[in-house]
Short mmCIF file of C-alpha atoms in Angstrom, two decimals:
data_model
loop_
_atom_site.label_atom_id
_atom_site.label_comp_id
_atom_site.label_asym_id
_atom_site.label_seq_id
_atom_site.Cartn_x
_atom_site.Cartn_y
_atom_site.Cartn_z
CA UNK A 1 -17.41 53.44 27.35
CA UNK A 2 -17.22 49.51 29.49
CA UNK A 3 -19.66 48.69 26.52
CA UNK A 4 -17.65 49.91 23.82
CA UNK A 5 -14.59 47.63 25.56
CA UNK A 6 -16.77 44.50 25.66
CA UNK A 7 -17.49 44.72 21.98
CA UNK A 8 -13.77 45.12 21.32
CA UNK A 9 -13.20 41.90 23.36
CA UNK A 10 -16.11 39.86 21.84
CA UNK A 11 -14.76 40.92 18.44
CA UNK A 12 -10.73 39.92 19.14
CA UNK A 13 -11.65 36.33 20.59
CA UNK A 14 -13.99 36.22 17.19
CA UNK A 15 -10.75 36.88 14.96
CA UNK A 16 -8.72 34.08 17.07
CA UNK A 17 -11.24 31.51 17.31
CA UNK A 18 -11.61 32.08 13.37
CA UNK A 19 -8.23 31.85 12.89
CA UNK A 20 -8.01 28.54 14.19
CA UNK A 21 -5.35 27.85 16.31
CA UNK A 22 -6.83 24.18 17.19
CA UNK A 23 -7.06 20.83 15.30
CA UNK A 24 -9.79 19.27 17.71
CA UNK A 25 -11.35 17.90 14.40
CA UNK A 26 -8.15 16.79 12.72
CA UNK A 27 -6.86 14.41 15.63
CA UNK A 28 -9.73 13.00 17.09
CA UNK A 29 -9.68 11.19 20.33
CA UNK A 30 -10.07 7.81 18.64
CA UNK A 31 -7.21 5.61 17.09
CA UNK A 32 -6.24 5.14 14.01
CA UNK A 33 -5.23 1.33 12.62
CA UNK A 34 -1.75 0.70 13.96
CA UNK A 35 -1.92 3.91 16.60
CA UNK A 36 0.22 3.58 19.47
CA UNK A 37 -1.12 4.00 22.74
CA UNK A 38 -0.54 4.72 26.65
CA UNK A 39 -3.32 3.03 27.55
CA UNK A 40 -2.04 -0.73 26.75
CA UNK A 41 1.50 -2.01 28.08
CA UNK A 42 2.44 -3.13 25.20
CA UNK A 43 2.05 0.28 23.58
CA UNK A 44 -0.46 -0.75 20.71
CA UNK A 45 -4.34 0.08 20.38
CA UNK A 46 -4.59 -3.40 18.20
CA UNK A 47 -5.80 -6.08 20.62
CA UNK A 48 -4.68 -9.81 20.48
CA UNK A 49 -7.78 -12.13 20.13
CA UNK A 50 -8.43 -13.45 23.73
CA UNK A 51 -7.58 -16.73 24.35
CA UNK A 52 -9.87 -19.66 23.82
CA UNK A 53 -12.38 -17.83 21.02
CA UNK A 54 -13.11 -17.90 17.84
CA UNK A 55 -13.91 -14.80 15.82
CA UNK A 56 -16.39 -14.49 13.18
CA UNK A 57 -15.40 -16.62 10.04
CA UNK A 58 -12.22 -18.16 11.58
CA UNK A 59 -13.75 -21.51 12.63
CA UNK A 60 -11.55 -23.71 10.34
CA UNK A 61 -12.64 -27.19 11.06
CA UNK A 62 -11.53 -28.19 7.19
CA UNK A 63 -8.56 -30.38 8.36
CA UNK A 64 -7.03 -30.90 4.87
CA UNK A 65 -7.75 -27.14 3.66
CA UNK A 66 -7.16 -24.93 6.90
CA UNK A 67 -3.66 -27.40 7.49
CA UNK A 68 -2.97 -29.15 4.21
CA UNK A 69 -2.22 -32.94 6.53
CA UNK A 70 -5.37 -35.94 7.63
CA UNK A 71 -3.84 -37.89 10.09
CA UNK A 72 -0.69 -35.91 9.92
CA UNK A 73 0.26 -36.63 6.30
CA UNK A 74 0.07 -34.17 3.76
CA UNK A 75 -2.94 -34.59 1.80
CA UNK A 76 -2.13 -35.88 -2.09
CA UNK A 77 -5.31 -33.51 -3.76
CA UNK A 78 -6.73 -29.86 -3.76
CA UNK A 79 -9.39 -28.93 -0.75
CA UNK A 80 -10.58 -26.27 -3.12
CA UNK A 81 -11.56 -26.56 -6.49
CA UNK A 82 -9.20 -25.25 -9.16
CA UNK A 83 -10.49 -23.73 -12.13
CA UNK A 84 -8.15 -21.74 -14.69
CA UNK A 85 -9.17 -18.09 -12.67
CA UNK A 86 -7.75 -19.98 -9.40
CA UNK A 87 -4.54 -20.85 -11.62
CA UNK A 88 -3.84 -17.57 -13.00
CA UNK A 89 -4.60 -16.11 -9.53
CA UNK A 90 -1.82 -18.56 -7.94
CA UNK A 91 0.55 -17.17 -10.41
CA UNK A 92 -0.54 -13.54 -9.91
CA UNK A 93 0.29 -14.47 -5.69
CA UNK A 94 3.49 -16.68 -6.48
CA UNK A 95 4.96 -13.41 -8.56
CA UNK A 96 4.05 -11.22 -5.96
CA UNK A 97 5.11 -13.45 -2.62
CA UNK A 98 6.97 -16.62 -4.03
CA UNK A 99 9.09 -15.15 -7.00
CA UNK A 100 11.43 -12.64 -4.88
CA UNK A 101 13.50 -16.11 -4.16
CA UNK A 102 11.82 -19.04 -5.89
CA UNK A 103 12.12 -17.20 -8.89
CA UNK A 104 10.03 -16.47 -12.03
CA UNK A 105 10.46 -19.94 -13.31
CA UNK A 106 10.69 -21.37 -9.56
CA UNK A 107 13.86 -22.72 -10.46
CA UNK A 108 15.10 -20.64 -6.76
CA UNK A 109 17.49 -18.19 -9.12
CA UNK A 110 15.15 -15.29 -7.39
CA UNK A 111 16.75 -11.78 -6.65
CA UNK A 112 16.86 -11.82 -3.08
CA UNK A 113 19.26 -14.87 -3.92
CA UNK A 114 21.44 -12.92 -5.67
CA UNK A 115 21.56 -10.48 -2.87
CA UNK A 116 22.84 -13.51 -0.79
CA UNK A 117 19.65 -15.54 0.62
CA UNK A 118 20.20 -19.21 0.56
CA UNK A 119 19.07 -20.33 -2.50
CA UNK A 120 15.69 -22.55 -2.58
CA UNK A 121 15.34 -25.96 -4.15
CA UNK A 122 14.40 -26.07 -7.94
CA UNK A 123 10.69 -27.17 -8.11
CA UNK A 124 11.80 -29.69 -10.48
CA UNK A 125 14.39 -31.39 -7.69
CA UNK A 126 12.43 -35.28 -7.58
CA UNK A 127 12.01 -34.82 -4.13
CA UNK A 128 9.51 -32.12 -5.15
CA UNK A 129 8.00 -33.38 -8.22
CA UNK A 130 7.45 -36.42 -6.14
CA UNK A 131 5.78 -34.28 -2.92
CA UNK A 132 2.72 -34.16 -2.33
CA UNK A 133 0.32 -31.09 -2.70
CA UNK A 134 0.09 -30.61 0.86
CA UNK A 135 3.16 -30.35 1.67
CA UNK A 136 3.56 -27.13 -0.35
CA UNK A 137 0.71 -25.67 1.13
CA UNK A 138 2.37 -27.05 5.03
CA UNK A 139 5.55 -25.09 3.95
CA UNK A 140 3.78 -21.64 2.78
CA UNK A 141 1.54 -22.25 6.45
CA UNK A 142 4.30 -22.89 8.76
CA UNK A 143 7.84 -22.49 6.92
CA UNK A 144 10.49 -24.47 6.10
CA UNK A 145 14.63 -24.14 6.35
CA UNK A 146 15.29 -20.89 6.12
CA UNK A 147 11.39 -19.94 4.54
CA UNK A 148 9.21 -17.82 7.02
CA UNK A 149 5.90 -18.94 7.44
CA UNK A 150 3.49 -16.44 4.72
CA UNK A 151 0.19 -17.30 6.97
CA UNK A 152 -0.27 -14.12 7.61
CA UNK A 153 0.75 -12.96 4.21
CA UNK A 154 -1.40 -15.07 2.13
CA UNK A 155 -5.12 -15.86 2.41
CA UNK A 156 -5.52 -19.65 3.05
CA UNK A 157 -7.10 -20.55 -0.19
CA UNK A 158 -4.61 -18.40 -1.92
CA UNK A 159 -1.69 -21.07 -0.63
CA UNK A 160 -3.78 -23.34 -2.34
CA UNK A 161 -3.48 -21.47 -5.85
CA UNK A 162 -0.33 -21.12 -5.42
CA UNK A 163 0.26 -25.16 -4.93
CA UNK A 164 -1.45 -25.47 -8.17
CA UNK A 165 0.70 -22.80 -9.83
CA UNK A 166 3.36 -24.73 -8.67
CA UNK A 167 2.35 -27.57 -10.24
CA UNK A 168 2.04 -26.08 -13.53
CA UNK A 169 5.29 -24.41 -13.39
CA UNK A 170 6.39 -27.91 -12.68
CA UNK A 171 4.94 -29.32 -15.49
CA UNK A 172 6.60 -26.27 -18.12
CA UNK A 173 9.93 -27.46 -17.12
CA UNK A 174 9.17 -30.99 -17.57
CA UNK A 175 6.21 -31.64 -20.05
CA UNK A 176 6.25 -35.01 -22.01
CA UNK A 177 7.44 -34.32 -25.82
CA UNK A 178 3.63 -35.46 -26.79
CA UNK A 179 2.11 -32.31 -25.07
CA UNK A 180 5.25 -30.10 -25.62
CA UNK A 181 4.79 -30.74 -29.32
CA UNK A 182 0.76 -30.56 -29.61
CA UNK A 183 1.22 -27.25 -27.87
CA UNK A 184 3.53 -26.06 -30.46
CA UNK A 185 1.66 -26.94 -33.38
CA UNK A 186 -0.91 -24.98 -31.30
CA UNK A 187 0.57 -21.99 -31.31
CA UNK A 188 1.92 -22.49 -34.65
CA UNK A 189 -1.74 -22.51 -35.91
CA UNK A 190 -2.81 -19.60 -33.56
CA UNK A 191 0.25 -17.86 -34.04
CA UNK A 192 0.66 -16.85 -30.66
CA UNK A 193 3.06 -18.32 -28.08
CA UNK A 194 7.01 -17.88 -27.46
CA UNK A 195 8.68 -16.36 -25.20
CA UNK A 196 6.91 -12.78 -24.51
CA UNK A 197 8.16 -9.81 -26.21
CA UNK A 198 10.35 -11.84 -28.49
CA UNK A 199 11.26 -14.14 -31.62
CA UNK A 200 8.52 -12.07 -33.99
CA UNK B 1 -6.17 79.48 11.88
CA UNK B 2 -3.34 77.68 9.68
CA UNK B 3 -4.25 74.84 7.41
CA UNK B 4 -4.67 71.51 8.99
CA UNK B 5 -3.47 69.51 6.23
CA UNK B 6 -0.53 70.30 3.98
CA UNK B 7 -0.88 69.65 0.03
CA UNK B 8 1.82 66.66 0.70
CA UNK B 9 -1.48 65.01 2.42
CA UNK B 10 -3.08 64.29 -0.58
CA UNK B 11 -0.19 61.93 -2.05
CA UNK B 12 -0.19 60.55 1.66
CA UNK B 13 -3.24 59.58 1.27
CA UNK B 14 -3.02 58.28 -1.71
CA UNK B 15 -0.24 55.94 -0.79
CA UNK B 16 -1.57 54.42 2.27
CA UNK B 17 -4.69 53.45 0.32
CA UNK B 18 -2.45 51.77 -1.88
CA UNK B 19 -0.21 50.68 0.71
CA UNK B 20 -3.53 48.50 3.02
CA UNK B 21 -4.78 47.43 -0.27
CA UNK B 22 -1.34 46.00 -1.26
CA UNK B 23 -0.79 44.94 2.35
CA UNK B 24 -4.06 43.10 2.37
CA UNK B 25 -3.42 41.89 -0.99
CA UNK B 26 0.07 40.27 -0.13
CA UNK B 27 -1.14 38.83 3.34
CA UNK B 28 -3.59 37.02 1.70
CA UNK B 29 -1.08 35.27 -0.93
CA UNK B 30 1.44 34.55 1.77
CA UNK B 31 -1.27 32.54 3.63
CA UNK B 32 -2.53 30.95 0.43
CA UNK B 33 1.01 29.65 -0.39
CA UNK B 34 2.03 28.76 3.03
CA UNK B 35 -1.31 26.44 3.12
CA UNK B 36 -0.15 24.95 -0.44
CA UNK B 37 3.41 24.93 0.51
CA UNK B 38 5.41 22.18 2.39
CA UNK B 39 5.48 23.74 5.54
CA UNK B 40 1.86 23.32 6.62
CA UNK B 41 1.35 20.28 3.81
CA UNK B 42 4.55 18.34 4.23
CA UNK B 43 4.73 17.52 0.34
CA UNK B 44 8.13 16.78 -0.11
CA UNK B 45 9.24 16.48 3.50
CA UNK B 46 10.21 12.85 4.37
CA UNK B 47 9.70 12.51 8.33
CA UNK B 48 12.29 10.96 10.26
CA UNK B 49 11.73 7.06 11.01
CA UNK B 50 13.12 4.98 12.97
CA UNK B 51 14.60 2.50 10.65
CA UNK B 52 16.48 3.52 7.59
CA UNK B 53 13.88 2.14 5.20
CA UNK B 54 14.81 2.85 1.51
CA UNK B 55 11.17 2.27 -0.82
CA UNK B 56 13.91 2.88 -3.57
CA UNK B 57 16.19 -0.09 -2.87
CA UNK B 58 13.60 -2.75 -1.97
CA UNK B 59 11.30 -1.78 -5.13
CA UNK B 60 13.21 -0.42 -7.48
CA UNK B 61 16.40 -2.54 -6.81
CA UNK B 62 15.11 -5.72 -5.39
CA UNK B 63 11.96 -5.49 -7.76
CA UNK B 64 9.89 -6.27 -4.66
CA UNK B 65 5.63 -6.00 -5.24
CA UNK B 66 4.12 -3.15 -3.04
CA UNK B 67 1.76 -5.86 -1.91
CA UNK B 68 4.93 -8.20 -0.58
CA UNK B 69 4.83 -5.72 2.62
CA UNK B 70 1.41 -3.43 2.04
CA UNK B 71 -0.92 -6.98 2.25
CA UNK B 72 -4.09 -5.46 2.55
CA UNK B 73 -4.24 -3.21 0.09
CA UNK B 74 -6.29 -5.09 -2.07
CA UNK B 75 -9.29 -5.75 0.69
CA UNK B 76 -8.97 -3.43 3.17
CA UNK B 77 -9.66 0.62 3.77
CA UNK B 78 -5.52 0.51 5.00
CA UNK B 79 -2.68 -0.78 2.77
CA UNK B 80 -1.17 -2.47 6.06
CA UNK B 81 2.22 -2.31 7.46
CA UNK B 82 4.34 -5.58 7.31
CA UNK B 83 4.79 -6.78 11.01
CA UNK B 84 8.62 -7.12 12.38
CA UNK B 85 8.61 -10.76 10.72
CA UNK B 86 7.77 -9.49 7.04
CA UNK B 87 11.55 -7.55 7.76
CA UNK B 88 13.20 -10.84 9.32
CA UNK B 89 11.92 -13.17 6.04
CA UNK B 90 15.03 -11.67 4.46
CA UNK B 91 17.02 -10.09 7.00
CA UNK B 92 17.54 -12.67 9.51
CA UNK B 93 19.69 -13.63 6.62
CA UNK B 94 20.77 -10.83 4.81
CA UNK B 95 22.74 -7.71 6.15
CA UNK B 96 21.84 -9.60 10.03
CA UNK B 97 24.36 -8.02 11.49
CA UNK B 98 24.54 -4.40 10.21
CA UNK B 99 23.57 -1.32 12.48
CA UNK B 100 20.97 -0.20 10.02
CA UNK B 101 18.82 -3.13 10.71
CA UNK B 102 19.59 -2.99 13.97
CA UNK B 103 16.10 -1.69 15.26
CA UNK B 104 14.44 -4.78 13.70
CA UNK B 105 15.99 -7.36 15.34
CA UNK B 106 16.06 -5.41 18.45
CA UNK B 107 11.80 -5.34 17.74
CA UNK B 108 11.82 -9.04 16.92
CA UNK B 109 13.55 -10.44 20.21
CA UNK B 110 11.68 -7.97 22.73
CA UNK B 111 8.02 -8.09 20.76
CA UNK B 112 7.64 -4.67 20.45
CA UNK B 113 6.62 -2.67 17.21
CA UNK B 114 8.68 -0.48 15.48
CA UNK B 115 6.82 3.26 16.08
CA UNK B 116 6.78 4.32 12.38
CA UNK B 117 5.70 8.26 11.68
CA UNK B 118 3.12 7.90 9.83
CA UNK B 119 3.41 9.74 6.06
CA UNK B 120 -0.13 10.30 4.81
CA UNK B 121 -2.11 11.25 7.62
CA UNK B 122 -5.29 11.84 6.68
CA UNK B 123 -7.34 14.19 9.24
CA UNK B 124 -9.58 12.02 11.20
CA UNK B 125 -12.69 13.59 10.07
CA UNK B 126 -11.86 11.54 6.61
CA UNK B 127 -12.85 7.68 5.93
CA UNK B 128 -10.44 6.93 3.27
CA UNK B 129 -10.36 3.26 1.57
CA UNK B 130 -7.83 1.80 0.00
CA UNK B 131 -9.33 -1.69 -1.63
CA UNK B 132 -12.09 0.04 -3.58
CA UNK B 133 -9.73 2.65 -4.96
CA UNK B 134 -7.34 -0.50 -6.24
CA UNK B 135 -9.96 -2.60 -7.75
CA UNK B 136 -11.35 0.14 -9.68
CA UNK B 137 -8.11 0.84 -11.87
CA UNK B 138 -6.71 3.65 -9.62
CA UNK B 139 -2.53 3.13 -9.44
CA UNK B 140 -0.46 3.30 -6.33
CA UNK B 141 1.44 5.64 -8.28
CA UNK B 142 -1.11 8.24 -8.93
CA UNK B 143 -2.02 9.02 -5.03
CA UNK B 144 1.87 8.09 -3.93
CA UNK B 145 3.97 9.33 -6.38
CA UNK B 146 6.55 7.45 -7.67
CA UNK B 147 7.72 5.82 -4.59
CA UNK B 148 10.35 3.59 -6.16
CA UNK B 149 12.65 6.23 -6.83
CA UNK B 150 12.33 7.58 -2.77
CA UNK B 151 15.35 6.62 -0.44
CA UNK B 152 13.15 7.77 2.42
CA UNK B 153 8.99 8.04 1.64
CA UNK B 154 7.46 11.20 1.29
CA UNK B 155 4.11 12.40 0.42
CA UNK B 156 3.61 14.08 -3.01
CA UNK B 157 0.41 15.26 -2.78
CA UNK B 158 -1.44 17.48 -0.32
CA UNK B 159 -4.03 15.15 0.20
CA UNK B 160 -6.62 18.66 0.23
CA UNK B 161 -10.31 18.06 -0.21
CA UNK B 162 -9.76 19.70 -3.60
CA UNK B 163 -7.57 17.48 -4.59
CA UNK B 164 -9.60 14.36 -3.48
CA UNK B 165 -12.58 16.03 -5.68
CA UNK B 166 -10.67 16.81 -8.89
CA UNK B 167 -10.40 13.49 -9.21
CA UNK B 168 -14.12 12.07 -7.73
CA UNK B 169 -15.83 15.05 -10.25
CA UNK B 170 -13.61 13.06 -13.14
CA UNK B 171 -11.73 9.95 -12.17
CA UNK B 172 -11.56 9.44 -16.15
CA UNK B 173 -8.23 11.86 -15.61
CA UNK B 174 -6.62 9.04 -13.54
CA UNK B 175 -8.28 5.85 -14.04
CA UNK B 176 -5.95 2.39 -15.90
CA UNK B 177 -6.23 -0.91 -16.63
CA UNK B 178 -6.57 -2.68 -13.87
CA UNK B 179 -3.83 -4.99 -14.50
CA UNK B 180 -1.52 -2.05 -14.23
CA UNK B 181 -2.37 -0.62 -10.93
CA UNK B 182 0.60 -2.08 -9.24
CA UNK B 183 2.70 -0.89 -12.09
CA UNK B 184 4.59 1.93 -10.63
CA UNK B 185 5.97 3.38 -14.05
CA UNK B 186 2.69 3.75 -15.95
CA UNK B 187 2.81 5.86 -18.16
CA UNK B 188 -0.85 7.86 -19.00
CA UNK B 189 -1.54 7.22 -22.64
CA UNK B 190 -2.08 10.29 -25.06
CA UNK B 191 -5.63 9.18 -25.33
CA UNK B 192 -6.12 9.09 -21.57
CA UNK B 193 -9.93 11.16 -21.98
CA UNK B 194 -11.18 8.69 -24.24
CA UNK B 195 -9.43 5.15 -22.81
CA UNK B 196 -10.24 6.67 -19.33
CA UNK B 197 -14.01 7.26 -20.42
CA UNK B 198 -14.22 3.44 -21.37
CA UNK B 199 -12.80 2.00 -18.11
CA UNK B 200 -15.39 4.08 -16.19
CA UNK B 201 -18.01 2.86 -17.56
CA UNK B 202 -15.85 -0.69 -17.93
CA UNK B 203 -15.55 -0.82 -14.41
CA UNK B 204 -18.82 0.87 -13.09
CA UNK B 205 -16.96 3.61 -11.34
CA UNK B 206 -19.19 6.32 -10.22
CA UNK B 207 -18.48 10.03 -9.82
CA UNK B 208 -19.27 9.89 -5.78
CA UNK B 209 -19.03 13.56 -4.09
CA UNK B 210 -21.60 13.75 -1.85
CA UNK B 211 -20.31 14.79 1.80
CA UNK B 212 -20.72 11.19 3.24
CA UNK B 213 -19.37 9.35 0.49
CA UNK B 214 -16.04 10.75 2.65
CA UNK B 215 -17.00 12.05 6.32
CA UNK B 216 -19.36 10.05 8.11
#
């Protein structure tokens, strides 16, 4: 008879440990990116880089490409070299990070404007066509007026693409009649060209 | 001695056969669907937060990238929240003195995070990566839905090992362009099979389901 009762007992605590009740496997005693924690005052399982180190590919002795200045003046030519893949990555970054205020055409008629930021300078303001390179990438690095610094939005080299892109957006809204007009006979030839989706 | 059992025993009989089989039978489908449903998958169930965060107004109206706020999507195995000061870029400026952005600047003068509830939560048995999946023509909008129309976030799908493997047996189903993976109202072409086919082999995306490719 007690042996009859054991097997009745082994066989219950086999249903409920099948049926599991328990997510020991789900939540893990480990943390996730971003978890919060006890553990830490400040409530986060991310750590702040201790003071006075330098971790693994963050040694930035580059003056002119990790700050964009020599000497404290913004440097007047590209750190990096710029080939047409950096351009058309500068313009895939400034649509993404620049455009929401600067605008498409950087002309600062972006939509978070509309909603009531203060509007940005027009890239083509002399004061900017006159700038030098650096001092774009200074204002993506550390902000300017009203502009956040995007450091910690945008890869360092990327602020760098998106000078360029800058640059040629500058040059659309201002190119010489000589290259305005070789381009159009260009396109003419090639047929392609115009504004995108239209005049067909 | 009478009879023990009446003829009416028979039917009984009958019945209750039918009646454990049936019983069985319908236990079974009410745990399927409650494991599909919302209530143990959360599909469809926004969690609370603790800002009043609308995906709909800053995509959809605002026409803001996913990658403005969700940086590291494009290199890392998580998309990445946007700290406090992604938030105060804008709003330091704009609605700075309404209630529903109240819990921002409250994080930006003291320094502490906002505690976010977290929407996909994979279980932690599951190393999931985000920048592969991107750079191999798989959309935002085919794991997440389509988040620009959601006032608050919510998962859409159950994020089941089945559903991870449909899609690792053929990711021809779900595979674009890669210049459209950010576009969050692709539309699937009629051809999908045969366009998919090409960027597979286009992109050198391999059918991965062995165990570790996912649990290490």
């Amino acid at each position: 008879m007690f042996r009859r009762k054991s097997a009745w007992v082994v066989v219950l605590a086999g249903v409920l440990g099948a049926s599991a009740c328990r997510n020991d496997m789900h939540n893990q005693p480990r943390y996730k990116t971003f978890a919060a924690t006890d553990f830490f005052g400040d409530g986060r399982s991310e750590r702040p880089t201790i003071e006075d180190t330098v971790a693994r590919g963050q040694l930035h002795l580059d003056e002119a490409r990790y700050t964009g200045k020599v000497n404290g003046k913004d440097v007047d030519y590209f750190p990096i070299q710029i080939t047409k893949a950096d351009l058309e990555r500068g313009q895939e970054r400034f649509n993404i990070y620049c455009s929401p205020c600067h605008g498409r055409l950087g002309n600062g008629h972006g939509m978070i404007v509309g909603r009531g930021l203060r509007q940005p300078p027009n890239y083509t303001d002399p004061r900017l066509m006159d700038a030098p390179v650096g001092h774009f990438f200074d204002v993506m690095t550390n902000g300017y007026g009203a502009m956040y610094s995007y450091a910690s939005r945008v890869a360092n080299d990327d602020r760098w693409r998106i000078a360029a892109y800058i640059r040629a957006l500058q040059l659309s809204q201002n190119a010489p009649p000589d290259l305005a007009r070789q381009q159009q006979t260009r396109n003419l030839r090639t047929g392609q060209g115009g504004p995108a989706g239209g005049m067909k | 001695m009478a009879q023990l059992f009446r003829p009416s025993s028979n039917t009984i009989a009958k019945v209750s056969i039918a009646f454990v089989v049936l019983l069985a039978a319908s236990t079974l489908a009410v745990a399927y669907i409650m494991d599909r449903g919302p209530w143990i998958t959360d599909v469809r169930v926004a969690p609370e937060q603790p800002v009043y965060f609308s995906h709909k107004h800053h995509v959809k109206d605002d026409g803001i990238d996913c990658r403005y706020c969700h940086t590291g999507v494009e290199t890392s195995h998580f998309a990445g929240l946007p700290p406090t000061e992604t938030c105060m870029t804008c709003h330091s400026q704009i609605w700075s003195n309404a209630s529903v952005t109240q819990p921002i600047r409250d994080s930006w003068t003291s320094g502490k995070s906002i505690a976010w509830t977290r929407v996909h939560d994979l279980p932690d048995f599951v190393y999931f990566n985000h920048s592969i999946h991107i750079n191999k023509g798989i959309g935002c909008s085919t794991c997440h839905g389509q988040v620009q129309d959601m006032p608050w976030v919510y998962k859409v799908n159950t994020l089941y090992m089945n559903w991870c493997v449909n899609c690792h047996r053929n990711p021809a189903q779900f595979i674009r362009p890669k210049s459209e993976v950010f576009n969050m109202d692709y539309k699937y072409p009629s051809d999908q099979a045969q366009l998919g086919a090409q960027l597979v082999k286009e992109y050198h995306v391999q059918s991965l389901t062995d165990c570790t490719t996912c649990h290490r």
